[in-house]
XYZ file of C-alpha atoms in Angstrom:
136
model
C -0.266 0.016 0.023
C 1.210 3.594 -0.700
C 0.192 6.571 1.597
C -1.190 8.751 -0.501
C -1.845 11.325 2.107
C 1.390 11.690 3.645
C 4.590 13.464 2.599
C 6.543 12.162 -0.425
C 10.350 11.572 -0.446
C 12.346 14.106 -1.784
C 11.812 13.508 -5.556
C 14.350 15.712 -6.949
C 16.920 13.056 -7.874
C 14.215 11.434 -10.053
C 13.990 14.498 -12.394
C 15.619 12.510 -15.173
C 13.691 9.513 -14.833
C 10.235 8.777 -16.377
C 7.201 11.241 -15.128
C 3.932 9.888 -13.449
C 0.588 11.543 -14.623
C -2.869 11.033 -13.214
C -5.868 11.508 -15.302
C -9.315 10.820 -15.381
C -12.546 11.371 -17.804
C -13.334 10.181 -21.311
C -10.291 11.200 -22.916
C -8.086 9.054 -20.203
C -10.489 6.114 -21.417
C -9.629 6.629 -24.413
C -5.844 7.204 -24.352
C -5.815 3.722 -22.005
C -7.415 1.968 -25.147
C -5.221 3.114 -27.110
C -2.156 2.049 -25.091
C -3.270 -1.168 -24.386
C -3.804 -1.732 -28.111
C 0.009 -1.813 -28.120
C 0.926 -2.906 -24.626
C 0.734 -6.118 -22.686
C -1.952 -6.270 -21.043
C -4.224 -8.770 -18.692
C -7.676 -9.318 -18.988
C -8.583 -7.313 -15.622
C -6.579 -4.023 -16.912
C -7.753 -4.345 -20.383
C -9.803 -1.249 -21.781
C -13.156 -2.970 -22.556
C -13.206 -4.596 -18.931
C -12.415 -0.972 -17.439
C -14.820 0.504 -19.666
C -17.624 -1.732 -18.687
C -16.701 -1.456 -15.158
C -17.284 2.451 -15.130
C -20.386 2.485 -16.968
C -21.933 -0.450 -14.968
C -20.155 -0.505 -11.243
C -18.009 2.681 -10.371
C -17.642 5.566 -12.615
C -14.577 7.039 -10.442
C -11.715 5.834 -12.454
C -8.411 7.427 -12.116
C -5.455 6.114 -14.813
C -1.916 6.178 -13.383
C 0.383 6.673 -16.589
C 4.092 6.202 -16.659
C 5.615 8.026 -19.413
C 8.592 9.384 -20.648
C 7.504 12.355 -22.897
C 4.841 11.004 -24.916
C 6.269 7.458 -25.061
C 3.839 5.675 -22.213
C 5.390 2.696 -20.524
C 2.663 1.817 -18.048
C -0.875 2.470 -17.209
C -2.398 1.668 -14.120
C -6.399 2.099 -13.992
C -7.348 2.503 -10.453
C -11.323 3.004 -9.003
C -11.715 5.148 -6.038
C -13.869 3.422 -3.461
C -15.255 4.718 -0.120
C -13.457 2.619 2.644
C -13.600 3.297 6.401
C -12.642 6.952 7.019
C -11.331 7.654 3.677
C -11.358 7.063 0.193
C -9.127 4.659 -1.531
C -7.791 4.189 -5.046
C -8.108 0.108 -5.672
C -7.636 -1.709 -9.015
C -10.653 -1.807 -11.130
C -12.655 -4.477 -10.115
C -11.618 -4.636 -6.577
C -11.413 -8.514 -5.342
C -12.757 -9.367 -8.913
C -9.589 -8.035 -10.601
C -7.651 -11.320 -10.538
C -4.276 -10.898 -12.436
C -4.759 -7.201 -11.928
C -1.181 -6.084 -13.482
C -0.949 -2.480 -15.101
C -0.506 -2.646 -18.919
C 2.913 -2.207 -19.965
C 5.241 -1.895 -22.868
C 7.519 -4.791 -23.102
C 10.585 -2.486 -22.919
C 9.330 -0.410 -20.038
C 12.092 1.581 -18.458
C 10.567 2.170 -14.866
C 12.253 3.769 -11.539
C 12.756 1.392 -8.623
C 9.588 0.274 -6.663
C 10.274 2.609 -3.825
C 10.996 5.391 -6.077
C 7.656 4.760 -8.317
C 5.412 4.383 -5.303
C 6.552 7.773 -3.949
C 6.064 9.069 -7.640
C 2.888 7.755 -7.823
C 1.524 9.015 -4.233
C 2.737 12.575 -5.194
C 1.024 12.810 -8.845
C -2.328 11.024 -7.392
C -2.025 13.659 -4.285
C -1.688 16.538 -6.748
C -4.920 15.687 -8.928
C -7.244 13.861 -6.505
C -6.504 15.178 -2.806
C -9.542 13.244 -1.429
C -7.871 10.160 -1.867
C -6.106 8.854 1.057
C -4.546 5.540 -0.011
C -3.533 3.560 -3.124
C -4.082 -0.143 -2.245
C -2.577 -2.568 -4.594
């Protein structure tokens, strides 16, 4: 889990690394679909699954993307749910999302996991400060 409400680590050393972006809305769904068409993608993160989940179950979806310029490496769709005392970003489908791995390019150049987690939390907090936690 990633604490999306606490202070992030100093990210100044990561300036040359890929950037993390958080997107929402219909255009984000379209960009996710285009990315999935050329990336490695499991059923639980496929654009069709995410679109149907958003249409019929929970429309509050955020897409966390890791990219270098216009070149995307990873896209992770998360749904936002109320859990206890706060809002939590979880894999689309929650417990139903068996095999929930982000869509990725085969040659994805990603920061180390701890750095990537901090970058994801910081990006999510900037766009959706109402989300307290990312539960992966």
